[in-house]
XYZ file of C-alpha atoms in Angstrom:
713
model
C 132.599 -11.203 -57.267
C 131.477 -13.049 -54.153
C 130.395 -11.151 -51.019
C 129.550 -12.999 -47.786
C 128.718 -11.831 -44.271
C 131.046 -13.517 -41.755
C 129.775 -11.916 -38.578
C 128.447 -8.698 -37.154
C 129.868 -5.790 -39.134
C 132.174 -7.983 -41.262
C 132.063 -8.942 -44.943
C 134.314 -11.259 -46.907
C 134.871 -10.062 -50.501
C 136.376 -12.287 -53.186
C 136.870 -10.295 -56.433
C 135.990 -12.066 -59.653
C 138.245 -12.119 -62.649
C 138.446 -8.680 -64.252
C 137.610 -6.861 -61.025
C 141.204 -5.792 -60.200
C 142.121 -6.706 -56.643
C 144.279 -3.646 -55.940
C 141.764 -1.265 -57.450
C 138.953 -2.824 -55.459
C 140.877 -2.451 -52.195
C 141.527 1.208 -52.871
C 137.888 1.759 -53.787
C 136.692 0.036 -50.621
C 139.039 2.040 -48.396
C 137.323 5.247 -49.600
C 133.808 4.024 -48.785
C 132.216 5.767 -45.760
C 130.807 2.470 -44.426
C 134.261 0.825 -44.224
C 136.199 1.191 -40.954
C 138.900 -1.393 -41.625
C 140.223 -3.456 -44.511
C 142.217 -6.688 -44.067
C 143.721 -9.052 -46.612
C 142.952 -12.584 -45.407
C 144.491 -14.339 -48.434
C 145.895 -13.572 -51.843
C 142.387 -13.457 -53.269
C 140.061 -12.193 -50.547
C 139.411 -9.131 -48.411
C 137.776 -8.858 -44.999
C 135.829 -5.602 -44.722
C 134.773 -4.228 -41.322
C 131.809 -1.861 -41.472
C 130.088 0.590 -39.135
C 126.406 1.460 -39.133
C 124.915 -2.013 -38.706
C 122.854 -3.958 -41.247
C 121.857 -0.837 -43.178
C 125.512 0.001 -43.837
C 126.189 -3.559 -45.018
C 123.240 -3.423 -47.415
C 124.450 -0.079 -48.773
C 127.941 -1.471 -49.325
C 126.580 -4.612 -51.014
C 124.534 -2.475 -53.434
C 127.586 -0.356 -54.219
C 129.650 -3.486 -54.857
C 126.997 -4.872 -57.222
C 126.907 -1.587 -59.135
C 130.700 -1.607 -59.377
C 130.690 -5.203 -60.640
C 128.340 -4.360 -63.495
C 130.717 -1.573 -64.541
C 133.802 -3.886 -64.579
C 134.111 -6.202 -67.628
C 134.390 -9.952 -67.061
C 137.523 -11.878 -67.863
C 138.291 -12.589 -71.455
C 140.424 -11.512 -74.334
C 141.498 -7.935 -73.935
C 139.421 -7.514 -70.735
C 136.128 -8.272 -72.535
C 134.125 -11.417 -71.875
C 134.940 -14.340 -74.164
C 131.213 -15.043 -74.577
C 128.029 -13.033 -74.885
C 124.663 -13.332 -73.165
C 121.389 -11.667 -74.046
C 117.835 -11.818 -72.770
C 115.645 -13.386 -75.466
C 112.320 -12.872 -73.695
C 110.795 -12.645 -70.241
C 107.418 -13.798 -68.947
C 106.102 -13.982 -65.387
C 108.509 -16.128 -63.376
C 110.518 -17.244 -66.418
C 113.469 -15.837 -68.386
C 115.142 -17.179 -71.538
C 118.821 -16.300 -72.034
C 120.880 -16.951 -75.181
C 124.598 -17.552 -74.635
C 127.049 -17.446 -77.560
C 130.646 -18.617 -77.418
C 130.100 -21.510 -74.969
C 130.312 -25.207 -75.718
C 127.795 -27.726 -74.326
C 129.837 -28.456 -71.191
C 130.321 -24.754 -70.419
C 126.624 -24.125 -70.945
C 125.697 -26.802 -68.411
C 128.291 -25.451 -65.991
C 126.742 -22.008 -66.379
C 123.301 -23.508 -65.704
C 124.621 -25.117 -62.517
C 126.122 -21.781 -61.428
C 122.914 -19.897 -62.192
C 120.840 -22.375 -60.162
C 122.702 -21.300 -57.002
C 122.020 -17.581 -57.475
C 119.485 -15.676 -55.312
C 115.994 -15.664 -56.773
C 116.671 -18.534 -59.208
C 114.324 -21.487 -58.734
C 115.353 -23.796 -61.589
C 117.419 -23.758 -64.804
C 117.183 -25.742 -68.038
C 120.055 -25.668 -70.543
C 119.723 -26.545 -74.226
C 123.033 -27.258 -75.945
C 121.278 -27.400 -79.333
C 120.109 -23.770 -79.195
C 122.659 -22.365 -76.740
C 119.852 -21.084 -74.538
C 118.969 -21.257 -70.850
C 115.437 -21.151 -69.524
C 115.484 -19.855 -65.957
C 112.647 -19.977 -63.419
C 112.929 -16.875 -61.239
C 111.236 -15.047 -58.419
C 110.527 -11.692 -60.139
C 110.526 -9.920 -56.771
C 114.183 -10.873 -56.269
C 115.833 -10.977 -59.690
C 115.098 -9.917 -63.285
C 116.381 -11.123 -66.631
C 118.691 -8.128 -66.920
C 120.057 -8.832 -63.427
C 120.883 -12.367 -64.530
C 122.551 -11.179 -67.727
C 124.773 -8.754 -65.830
C 125.589 -11.373 -63.182
C 126.650 -13.900 -65.837
C 128.869 -11.386 -67.635
C 130.450 -10.351 -64.328
C 131.061 -13.966 -63.246
C 134.287 -15.911 -63.583
C 133.778 -18.987 -65.809
C 136.528 -20.785 -63.916
C 134.328 -20.561 -60.805
C 131.370 -22.262 -62.498
C 130.870 -25.782 -61.074
C 132.170 -28.549 -63.292
C 129.537 -30.909 -64.696
C 130.794 -34.520 -65.036
C 130.789 -35.933 -68.555
C 128.471 -38.755 -67.520
C 125.962 -36.199 -66.201
C 126.003 -34.466 -69.568
C 125.425 -37.755 -71.343
C 122.508 -38.538 -69.044
C 120.861 -35.160 -69.502
C 118.451 -36.394 -72.119
C 117.410 -39.414 -74.199
C 119.827 -40.724 -76.816
C 118.767 -39.464 -80.252
C 121.355 -41.453 -82.187
C 119.084 -44.460 -82.879
C 116.286 -42.252 -84.200
C 118.733 -40.252 -86.309
C 120.211 -43.452 -87.757
C 116.859 -45.021 -88.693
C 115.678 -41.701 -90.168
C 118.786 -41.531 -92.362
C 118.380 -45.209 -93.268
C 114.777 -44.637 -94.378
C 115.795 -41.654 -96.514
C 118.689 -43.548 -98.116
C 116.456 -46.558 -98.859
C 113.539 -44.541 -100.236
C 115.755 -42.367 -102.465
C 118.013 -45.322 -103.429
C 121.146 -43.394 -102.457
C 123.115 -46.534 -101.511
C 123.488 -50.066 -102.901
C 121.063 -52.692 -101.627
C 123.619 -54.755 -99.623
C 124.626 -51.641 -97.659
C 120.973 -50.836 -96.939
C 120.404 -54.419 -95.686
C 123.360 -54.051 -93.309
C 121.837 -50.815 -92.018
C 118.448 -52.487 -91.511
C 120.121 -55.325 -89.596
C 121.885 -52.828 -87.322
C 118.660 -50.866 -86.722
C 116.810 -54.082 -85.828
C 119.177 -55.121 -83.028
C 117.101 -53.643 -80.125
C 113.923 -55.293 -81.419
C 115.755 -58.611 -81.899
C 117.144 -58.476 -78.376
C 113.668 -58.003 -76.903
C 112.233 -60.781 -79.093
C 114.914 -63.330 -78.116
C 114.660 -62.370 -74.449
C 110.943 -63.191 -74.587
C 111.662 -66.478 -76.387
C 114.251 -67.362 -73.735
C 111.461 -67.163 -71.156
C 109.415 -69.630 -73.209
C 106.996 -67.165 -74.837
C 106.488 -65.620 -78.255
C 105.904 -61.903 -77.827
C 104.887 -58.975 -79.992
C 108.546 -58.087 -80.536
C 108.861 -61.375 -82.440
C 106.165 -60.120 -84.829
C 108.023 -56.874 -85.435
C 111.370 -58.589 -85.964
C 109.871 -61.246 -88.255
C 108.191 -58.574 -90.388
C 111.457 -56.630 -90.756
C 113.453 -59.763 -91.664
C 110.800 -60.946 -94.137
C 110.572 -57.521 -95.831
C 114.346 -57.133 -96.109
C 114.834 -60.689 -97.437
C 112.186 -60.219 -100.155
C 113.656 -56.970 -101.438
C 111.192 -54.636 -99.687
C 114.032 -52.613 -98.196
C 112.071 -49.383 -97.808
C 109.268 -51.235 -95.989
C 111.794 -52.821 -93.608
C 113.499 -49.464 -93.008
C 110.127 -47.823 -92.400
C 109.203 -50.425 -89.741
C 112.592 -50.010 -88.036
C 112.030 -46.228 -88.063
C 108.573 -46.593 -86.483
C 109.982 -48.793 -83.704
C 112.777 -46.298 -82.989
C 110.205 -43.494 -82.773
C 108.281 -45.498 -80.154
C 111.446 -46.143 -78.125
C 112.424 -42.479 -78.365
C 108.994 -41.263 -77.258
C 109.117 -43.542 -74.212
C 112.654 -42.429 -73.262
C 111.880 -38.765 -73.880
C 108.626 -38.833 -71.917
C 110.299 -40.609 -69.006
C 113.111 -38.050 -68.965
C 110.704 -35.101 -69.175
C 108.529 -36.475 -66.383
C 111.478 -37.013 -64.078
C 112.895 -33.606 -64.953
C 109.525 -32.022 -64.183
C 109.505 -33.630 -60.736
C 113.102 -32.553 -60.180
C 112.088 -28.966 -60.951
C 109.858 -29.141 -57.910
C 112.962 -30.130 -55.941
C 115.957 -27.951 -56.812
C 118.203 -30.097 -54.689
C 121.832 -29.165 -55.199
C 124.079 -26.521 -53.671
C 127.481 -26.437 -55.335
C 129.414 -24.903 -52.443
C 129.322 -24.046 -48.756
C 131.166 -21.763 -46.339
C 132.563 -23.891 -43.541
C 133.925 -22.606 -40.209
C 137.222 -24.361 -39.558
C 138.926 -21.338 -38.039
C 138.304 -17.647 -37.485
C 137.384 -17.015 -41.139
C 134.888 -19.105 -43.174
C 136.402 -21.211 -45.934
C 134.629 -21.904 -49.202
C 134.476 -25.619 -50.028
C 132.540 -27.847 -52.402
C 129.346 -29.185 -50.863
C 130.638 -32.710 -51.500
C 133.529 -32.070 -49.077
C 131.272 -31.456 -46.071
C 131.257 -33.990 -43.244
C 128.997 -34.493 -40.206
C 130.083 -32.156 -37.436
C 131.160 -29.327 -39.761
C 129.707 -25.901 -39.045
C 128.619 -23.980 -42.137
C 127.636 -20.320 -42.496
C 124.554 -19.717 -44.659
C 123.701 -16.147 -45.699
C 120.567 -14.624 -47.186
C 119.996 -15.880 -50.720
C 122.155 -19.001 -50.286
C 121.017 -22.594 -50.532
C 121.691 -24.817 -47.519
C 124.156 -27.498 -48.580
C 123.428 -30.219 -45.999
C 120.937 -31.324 -43.358
C 121.715 -30.065 -39.866
C 120.740 -28.069 -36.794
C 121.031 -24.303 -36.344
C 123.542 -23.499 -33.602
C 123.635 -19.722 -33.974
C 121.659 -16.952 -35.671
C 118.112 -16.422 -36.879
C 116.861 -16.727 -40.456
C 113.731 -17.117 -42.547
C 114.086 -20.275 -44.644
C 112.123 -21.112 -47.789
C 111.330 -24.841 -47.543
C 108.720 -25.169 -50.281
C 111.043 -27.305 -52.432
C 110.711 -30.085 -49.866
C 107.569 -29.360 -47.866
C 105.408 -27.311 -50.246
C 104.870 -24.741 -47.478
C 104.470 -21.410 -49.332
C 105.710 -19.135 -46.512
C 109.303 -19.070 -45.201
C 109.760 -20.605 -41.744
C 111.713 -18.982 -38.938
C 114.792 -20.961 -37.890
C 116.827 -20.225 -34.785
C 119.179 -22.104 -32.465
C 117.947 -25.691 -32.104
C 115.833 -25.652 -35.294
C 116.410 -28.360 -37.893
C 117.180 -27.297 -41.481
C 117.374 -29.374 -44.642
C 119.600 -29.381 -47.690
C 118.090 -27.720 -50.779
C 116.164 -25.118 -48.766
C 117.040 -21.427 -49.175
C 117.749 -18.737 -46.592
C 115.521 -15.802 -47.580
C 116.542 -13.422 -44.815
C 119.121 -13.449 -42.032
C 122.173 -15.603 -41.394
C 122.619 -18.890 -39.534
C 125.445 -21.200 -38.558
C 124.418 -24.824 -39.060
C 126.024 -27.914 -37.539
C 125.947 -30.553 -40.284
C 124.641 -34.021 -39.450
C 123.766 -35.410 -42.890
C 125.594 -34.843 -46.164
C 125.481 -36.021 -49.754
C 123.348 -39.085 -50.344
C 122.190 -39.149 -46.707
C 120.229 -35.888 -46.827
C 116.442 -35.801 -46.996
C 116.627 -34.140 -50.407
C 118.927 -36.841 -51.806
C 116.622 -39.583 -50.513
C 113.735 -37.975 -52.396
C 115.866 -37.800 -55.555
C 116.638 -41.524 -55.290
C 112.932 -42.250 -54.976
C 112.176 -40.172 -58.060
C 115.018 -41.732 -60.061
C 113.365 -45.097 -59.481
C 109.951 -44.022 -60.777
C 108.767 -45.972 -63.773
C 111.388 -48.673 -63.228
C 108.858 -51.218 -62.010
C 106.105 -52.106 -64.474
C 102.573 -51.854 -63.160
C 100.503 -55.016 -62.941
C 98.060 -53.402 -65.426
C 100.900 -52.996 -67.915
C 102.134 -56.544 -67.341
C 98.627 -57.911 -67.786
C 97.997 -56.068 -71.060
C 101.425 -56.968 -72.441
C 100.763 -60.607 -71.519
C 97.441 -60.553 -73.359
C 99.156 -58.933 -76.365
C 101.780 -61.698 -76.293
C 99.024 -64.317 -76.279
C 97.941 -62.959 -79.661
C 101.439 -63.281 -81.141
C 101.221 -66.979 -82.121
C 97.697 -66.701 -83.600
C 98.897 -63.690 -85.603
C 101.824 -65.700 -86.984
C 99.387 -68.464 -87.899
C 97.101 -66.007 -89.706
C 100.127 -64.540 -91.528
C 101.249 -67.966 -92.759
C 97.703 -68.812 -93.836
C 97.346 -65.502 -95.698
C 100.569 -66.144 -97.622
C 99.598 -69.752 -98.392
C 96.093 -68.932 -99.567
C 96.991 -65.864 -101.632
C 100.389 -66.942 -102.848
C 101.678 -63.457 -101.995
C 104.399 -63.038 -99.395
C 103.364 -59.395 -98.947
C 100.099 -60.533 -97.312
C 102.171 -62.323 -94.678
C 104.163 -59.143 -94.013
C 100.949 -57.133 -93.619
C 99.754 -59.477 -90.893
C 103.064 -59.595 -89.048
C 103.377 -55.838 -88.651
C 100.201 -55.846 -86.542
C 101.616 -54.618 -83.217
C 99.648 -55.065 -80.018
C 102.400 -54.181 -77.572
C 104.308 -51.051 -78.587
C 101.435 -48.727 -77.722
C 101.088 -50.380 -74.305
C 104.802 -50.038 -73.591
C 104.599 -46.316 -74.353
C 101.153 -45.281 -73.135
C 101.043 -46.825 -69.656
C 104.468 -45.673 -68.341
C 103.842 -42.244 -69.861
C 100.484 -41.925 -68.111
C 101.944 -43.152 -64.801
C 104.907 -40.786 -64.858
C 102.705 -37.857 -65.843
C 100.358 -38.664 -62.944
C 103.249 -38.904 -60.491
C 104.620 -35.599 -61.773
C 101.307 -33.799 -61.254
C 100.938 -35.384 -57.821
C 104.439 -34.212 -56.805
C 103.609 -30.668 -57.929
C 100.566 -30.786 -55.637
C 102.566 -32.029 -52.657
C 102.048 -35.818 -52.931
C 105.146 -37.988 -53.408
C 104.304 -41.469 -54.774
C 107.273 -43.844 -54.645
C 106.216 -46.043 -57.568
C 103.520 -46.496 -60.181
C 102.294 -49.791 -58.691
C 101.267 -47.895 -55.543
C 98.832 -45.880 -57.658
C 97.151 -49.151 -58.622
C 96.921 -50.223 -54.999
C 95.487 -46.856 -53.966
C 92.826 -47.262 -56.641
C 91.891 -50.702 -55.262
C 91.969 -49.698 -51.578
C 88.585 -50.207 -49.930
C 89.715 -49.616 -46.318
C 91.600 -46.528 -45.119
C 93.101 -46.955 -41.647
C 94.186 -43.934 -39.593
C 96.300 -43.460 -36.514
C 95.019 -40.708 -34.191
C 97.755 -38.677 -32.520
C 99.691 -36.584 -35.003
C 97.618 -37.858 -37.927
C 93.980 -36.955 -37.322
C 95.110 -34.578 -34.581
C 97.845 -31.972 -34.582
C 100.066 -33.899 -32.168
C 100.551 -30.747 -30.061
C 98.295 -30.192 -27.017
C 96.466 -26.899 -26.618
C 94.722 -25.392 -23.587
C 91.016 -25.309 -24.396
C 89.460 -24.201 -21.095
C 90.462 -22.543 -17.805
C 88.260 -23.061 -14.736
C 88.685 -21.108 -11.510
C 87.437 -22.344 -8.133
C 89.047 -19.948 -5.660
C 90.074 -16.343 -5.253
C 92.114 -15.969 -8.471
C 90.821 -14.791 -11.834
C 91.473 -16.785 -15.020
C 94.341 -14.459 -16.026
C 95.954 -14.673 -12.589
C 95.650 -18.458 -12.536
C 97.141 -18.731 -16.039
C 99.983 -16.325 -15.208
C 101.063 -18.372 -12.198
C 100.768 -21.709 -14.022
C 102.711 -20.400 -17.049
C 105.382 -18.944 -14.770
C 105.829 -22.305 -13.049
C 106.088 -24.124 -16.401
C 108.194 -21.473 -18.190
C 111.474 -23.431 -18.108
C 109.958 -26.896 -18.645
C 110.333 -28.622 -22.027
C 107.433 -31.071 -22.176
C 104.549 -30.426 -24.653
C 101.933 -29.606 -22.006
C 104.194 -26.946 -20.481
C 104.619 -25.450 -23.961
C 100.823 -25.450 -24.405
C 100.301 -23.543 -21.116
C 102.950 -20.947 -22.021
C 101.519 -20.601 -25.545
C 98.042 -20.011 -24.084
C 99.448 -17.209 -21.893
C 101.045 -15.571 -24.929
C 97.841 -15.864 -26.977
C 95.820 -14.184 -24.211
C 98.383 -11.466 -23.576
C 99.116 -12.682 -20.044
C 102.555 -11.697 -18.730
C 104.048 -14.550 -16.683
C 106.994 -14.115 -14.325
C 109.306 -17.152 -14.536
C 109.685 -19.351 -11.490
C 112.443 -18.486 -9.056
C 115.667 -20.217 -10.079
C 116.142 -23.501 -8.243
C 112.610 -23.571 -6.852
C 111.170 -26.004 -9.372
C 110.557 -29.624 -8.441
C 109.187 -31.816 -11.248
C 108.043 -35.434 -11.017
C 107.352 -37.268 -14.276
C 103.700 -38.191 -14.604
C 102.711 -36.263 -11.483
C 103.405 -32.569 -11.892
C 105.462 -29.564 -10.846
C 105.882 -27.316 -7.833
C 107.652 -23.933 -8.020
C 107.805 -20.494 -6.454
C 106.401 -17.788 -8.728
C 106.319 -14.141 -7.641
C 106.787 -15.248 -4.044
C 103.896 -17.757 -4.102
C 104.026 -21.544 -3.924
C 102.408 -22.955 -7.072
C 101.478 -26.579 -7.807
C 100.500 -27.638 -11.359
C 99.766 -31.295 -11.995
C 97.587 -34.302 -11.359
C 95.176 -34.976 -8.499
C 97.871 -37.193 -6.996
C 100.273 -34.223 -6.727
C 97.752 -32.151 -4.789
C 96.695 -35.088 -2.628
C 100.319 -35.639 -1.663
C 100.394 -32.082 -0.316
C 97.128 -32.524 1.570
C 95.107 -30.302 -0.793
C 91.542 -31.458 -1.473
C 89.997 -31.184 -4.947
C 86.248 -30.426 -5.005
C 84.075 -33.365 -6.063
C 82.549 -31.389 -8.952
C 86.034 -30.808 -10.424
C 86.780 -34.524 -10.314
C 83.429 -35.244 -11.986
C 84.167 -32.758 -14.783
C 87.470 -34.468 -15.472
C 85.720 -37.814 -15.886
C 82.938 -36.394 -18.097
C 85.218 -34.855 -20.746
C 86.544 -37.653 -22.977
C 89.204 -36.496 -25.409
C 90.561 -33.883 -23.008
C 92.901 -33.952 -20.035
C 93.080 -31.718 -16.972
C 95.830 -30.193 -14.848
C 94.908 -28.982 -11.364
C 96.413 -25.785 -9.931
C 96.944 -24.953 -6.274
C 98.477 -21.741 -4.880
C 99.827 -21.361 -1.359
C 98.156 -24.586 -0.246
C 94.675 -23.776 -1.656
C 92.982 -25.330 -4.679
C 92.441 -22.536 -7.251
C 91.255 -24.201 -10.447
C 92.197 -26.334 -13.436
C 93.517 -26.133 -16.989
C 91.831 -28.376 -19.572
C 93.910 -29.281 -22.599
C 93.458 -31.453 -25.666
C 95.316 -32.624 -28.727
C 93.028 -30.826 -31.169
C 91.686 -32.415 -34.307
C 93.205 -31.012 -37.483
C 90.852 -28.539 -39.097
C 90.889 -30.401 -42.419
C 90.177 -33.849 -40.928
C 86.336 -34.004 -41.216
C 86.397 -32.882 -44.848
C 89.146 -35.357 -45.713
C 87.246 -38.246 -44.119
C 84.120 -37.345 -46.078
C 86.051 -37.131 -49.355
C 87.758 -40.494 -48.796
C 84.530 -42.316 -48.063
C 83.593 -41.673 -51.733
C 79.942 -42.663 -51.471
C 80.617 -45.595 -49.121
C 83.160 -47.024 -51.536
C 85.749 -47.087 -48.733
C 85.450 -47.923 -45.050
C 87.294 -45.564 -42.681
C 88.868 -47.175 -39.582
C 90.721 -45.622 -36.636
C 93.366 -47.745 -34.855
C 95.103 -46.019 -31.944
C 97.111 -46.696 -28.839
C 95.202 -43.989 -26.953
C 92.445 -44.700 -24.437
C 89.341 -46.249 -25.991
C 87.057 -43.427 -24.791
C 89.192 -40.693 -26.360
C 89.499 -42.676 -29.599
C 85.719 -43.173 -29.869
C 85.111 -39.490 -29.125
C 87.448 -38.379 -31.951
C 85.946 -40.934 -34.350
C 82.450 -39.646 -33.646
C 83.450 -36.034 -34.220
C 85.058 -36.612 -37.627
C 82.707 -39.310 -38.965
C 84.872 -42.436 -38.852
C 83.049 -45.744 -39.339
C 84.927 -47.920 -36.837
C 87.351 -47.034 -34.007
C 89.513 -49.273 -31.817
C 91.690 -47.862 -29.013
C 94.294 -49.129 -26.569
C 96.291 -50.978 -29.256
C 99.990 -51.766 -29.105
C 101.954 -51.577 -32.416
C 101.811 -55.366 -32.868
C 98.052 -55.296 -32.223
C 97.636 -52.731 -35.024
C 99.474 -55.155 -37.317
C 97.127 -57.948 -36.216
C 94.056 -55.803 -37.049
C 95.446 -54.975 -40.505
C 96.101 -58.662 -41.163
C 92.523 -59.495 -40.180
C 91.200 -57.016 -42.764
C 93.501 -58.393 -45.471
C 92.462 -61.956 -44.634
C 88.888 -60.848 -45.276
C 89.821 -59.809 -48.830
C 90.172 -56.091 -48.121
C 92.847 -53.818 -49.639
C 94.214 -51.596 -46.879
C 95.726 -48.119 -47.091
C 97.257 -47.089 -43.745
C 97.903 -43.447 -42.742
C 100.295 -42.830 -39.849
C 103.252 -40.751 -38.732
C 104.939 -42.366 -35.734
C 107.467 -45.100 -35.069
C 104.633 -47.161 -33.570
C 102.802 -46.957 -36.920
C 105.740 -48.232 -38.988
C 104.935 -51.998 -38.739
C 101.329 -51.458 -39.864
C 102.462 -49.057 -42.612
C 104.862 -51.695 -43.936
C 102.226 -54.451 -43.865
C 99.471 -52.445 -45.592
C 99.113 -52.551 -49.357
C 99.811 -48.792 -49.307
C 101.482 -47.006 -46.391
C 100.885 -43.239 -46.291
C 102.806 -40.807 -44.101
C 102.774 -37.051 -43.520
C 105.497 -34.452 -43.752
C 107.021 -34.070 -40.301
C 106.596 -37.752 -39.472
C 109.393 -39.808 -37.941
C 112.199 -40.927 -40.279
C 111.126 -44.554 -39.852
C 107.563 -43.809 -40.951
C 108.787 -41.793 -43.948
C 111.116 -44.595 -45.061
C 108.462 -47.309 -44.732
C 105.631 -45.306 -46.343
C 104.826 -45.755 -50.036
C 103.153 -42.340 -50.355
C 104.292 -39.179 -48.538
C 102.138 -36.061 -48.181
C 104.793 -33.358 -48.491
C 102.631 -30.459 -47.336
C 99.209 -29.408 -46.113
C 98.743 -32.014 -43.392
C 95.925 -34.367 -44.388
C 94.420 -31.992 -46.944
C 96.404 -33.571 -49.816
C 95.282 -37.121 -49.012
C 92.187 -37.031 -51.275
C 94.451 -35.794 -54.088
C 96.534 -38.949 -53.767
C 93.434 -41.112 -54.193
C 92.141 -38.889 -57.022
C 95.461 -39.315 -58.865
C 95.128 -43.100 -58.550
C 91.595 -43.020 -59.926
C-alpha cells in the first residue's frame, strides 16, 4: 500500500495487492479522521481528513496496522515467498528471502532501498539474503519484514539484466581453472582433453603477453605463458593447470577488490530513487524517475528520496543531505532553496521544480567519477611494472642456461614461473581503491589514484581567500555610535532599511539584529532608494535613514567625523557602513568576511614541519590579504590578482620545479585549479570549480583538507 500527502488535509492511497480496494474504502469511510472519500482512478483513493497533521499521522498509523493484518498477493491470498529476520545489530539487519530468483531478489533490494529509514541494501543471490543498513530510530528489522510481505512484487522496480551481470566479478574463470586443476590432479580425464582445457585457461595470459610483445617489449606475462606452455608440452599437466589456477586467482582478487571498493564508496552515496510524484494536473501522478524532465514539478513527502536536482517552489522540509555533503544534521529547505537528487526528506513536504535529471544530476556526476576510479594506472604502478618487465628477458636467459647446464627441462620451468608483476598488478590498485574508499567515507572525494601521488609530492599549497579561507558571508563585527542613538536603536533602523534588500551585506545587518534580539520595523513600502556601490536611503518608523558609504552621506551634505574616517582606514580586513538618521551622522557598522574557525589549524597541519610552503593568492585588496595571511600563519600572500595573474603565479612556481596543489571555490579560481598538479575545491563551490577540481572536500569546510594529504601519504 502506498500513502502520499497531496496537500493540506488530503492523502492519496493506492492499495497494494491483497488489500481489497472495496473493503479498504468501506474501512476508510468509517474512520473518524476522514471527512470525504473520492475515487480518483480505478486503483487509488483520495482521502480528505479533518484535524490537521495529527489526524493524518493517526490515519497513516492505522493504515500501516491494517496493512500488516492483510496478507500479500500470492497463491490463495498468501504471499508466494517468505521473509524472515536472520539477525539484527546496530544499524544493520539481515533478511532471508525464500521463493525468489536472483532477479526478483535484486528488484526487492531496489524497492527496499527507497523505503523510509533504509540507508543501503546489499543482495546476495547465492544465499538469498539481503543485508540492509537502517536508521534504528526510524525502522526495525521486523518493520522491514512486514513491509516486504505487504508489498506488491509487481511494483518492485525492474533491474536490467546487464545490471545484474555487472553486480559482481565474473567467477566463471576461477571456477573453470579450479575444476581443471582437480581433473588434472585426480586424472579424471584423458590427457588431450586436459591440454585443451589448459589452453583455454591460458587465453587471458596469452593475450596480455602478446599485447606487450606488440609494443616491442617482453613482459612478465610472457614468463607465465611460457611456463604454462612448457609444462603442458612436457607432460606436466598438473603443474600447468596449477599455474593457470594461480593466475586466475590473482585476476579474481583484483576484480573482486575493485568491485568491493567501488561498492563501498557507492554505499556512502545511495543515489537512486526509483519513482517520483509529478504534478501535471490537480492530482500527483506517480512516474519512474527516469521519465522526469526539466521543468516538471514533483511532490516529495517525509521519508521519500528526492529524484532529481531542483529548486523548492512550495513547502518547508528538513532534508538529510549527508549522502552528498557529509553534513550530519538535516538542513531546512523552503521556497528558493536548492535540493539535490539522492537526498531524503526527513520531515515535511516540498514541491520541487526539476532542473537536472538522470545523468545531469550532482549525484550522477559523482557516480561517474567513482566508476572511473582505478581505471588509470598510477605512475608508481607503471614504473614498478616496467622494472619487472626489464627482468623478463634476463629471467628467460637464466631459464635457458639452467636447462642447458643441468640437462633438465624442469629447471627451466622453475625459473620461468618467477613472477615479478602479478603482485604489483593486484597490490597497487587494491591499495589505491581502499584509500579512496576510506577518504570518501571521511568526506574527501578523490577523482583518480594518480591525484593521490601528486598530493603526496605537492610542496606548495596555494589558497584563494574569499570563500576558501573565509566563510564567504560577511558578518557585522562592531557597531559604533557617534550621536544620540544607542547601539540597539542604530541597528534597528539600519536593519529596517535593509530588510527587503538581497545583497550579502544587507543580510549580515539583518542577521546581526536577529542575533541581538533587536526588533526592526521594515522600511515603508516604496521609500527605498538603492544605488549600487554607494548605499541605501529609506524611511523607517517615520525617520529618514541612510546606510552606505562616505560618498552617500557626502552627497546629502552630511559630514563624517575625522576620527570615524581614520578608524575605517586603520582596520584592514574589515569594511564599514556609515549610518545617518534625519540628516545627522549617528554611527557606523563594521563588517568582515570572517576567517573560518578551522583555518589556522588546517594551515599548521599542512605545513608538516616546513615540508610544504603555504601561499595565498587573492583578488582582494593587498592589505586585507596580508592581514588574513598574518592571522592564520601563511608564508606568502599576494593580493589584487586577476584570474589570469593567478595562473601566471602558479606557472612561475611550476617553472621553479615546485609541485602545486591549489585550493579554491570560485569561477575565478577555475583556471588556476586546472593548471595546478592537483586542484582542490570545497562543497558549495561553483559548478565550474567542482568540475575542474581533482579533489573535492564534500563536508566540513577546510577541516578535511589535511585528511586528503594524509591519505596520499
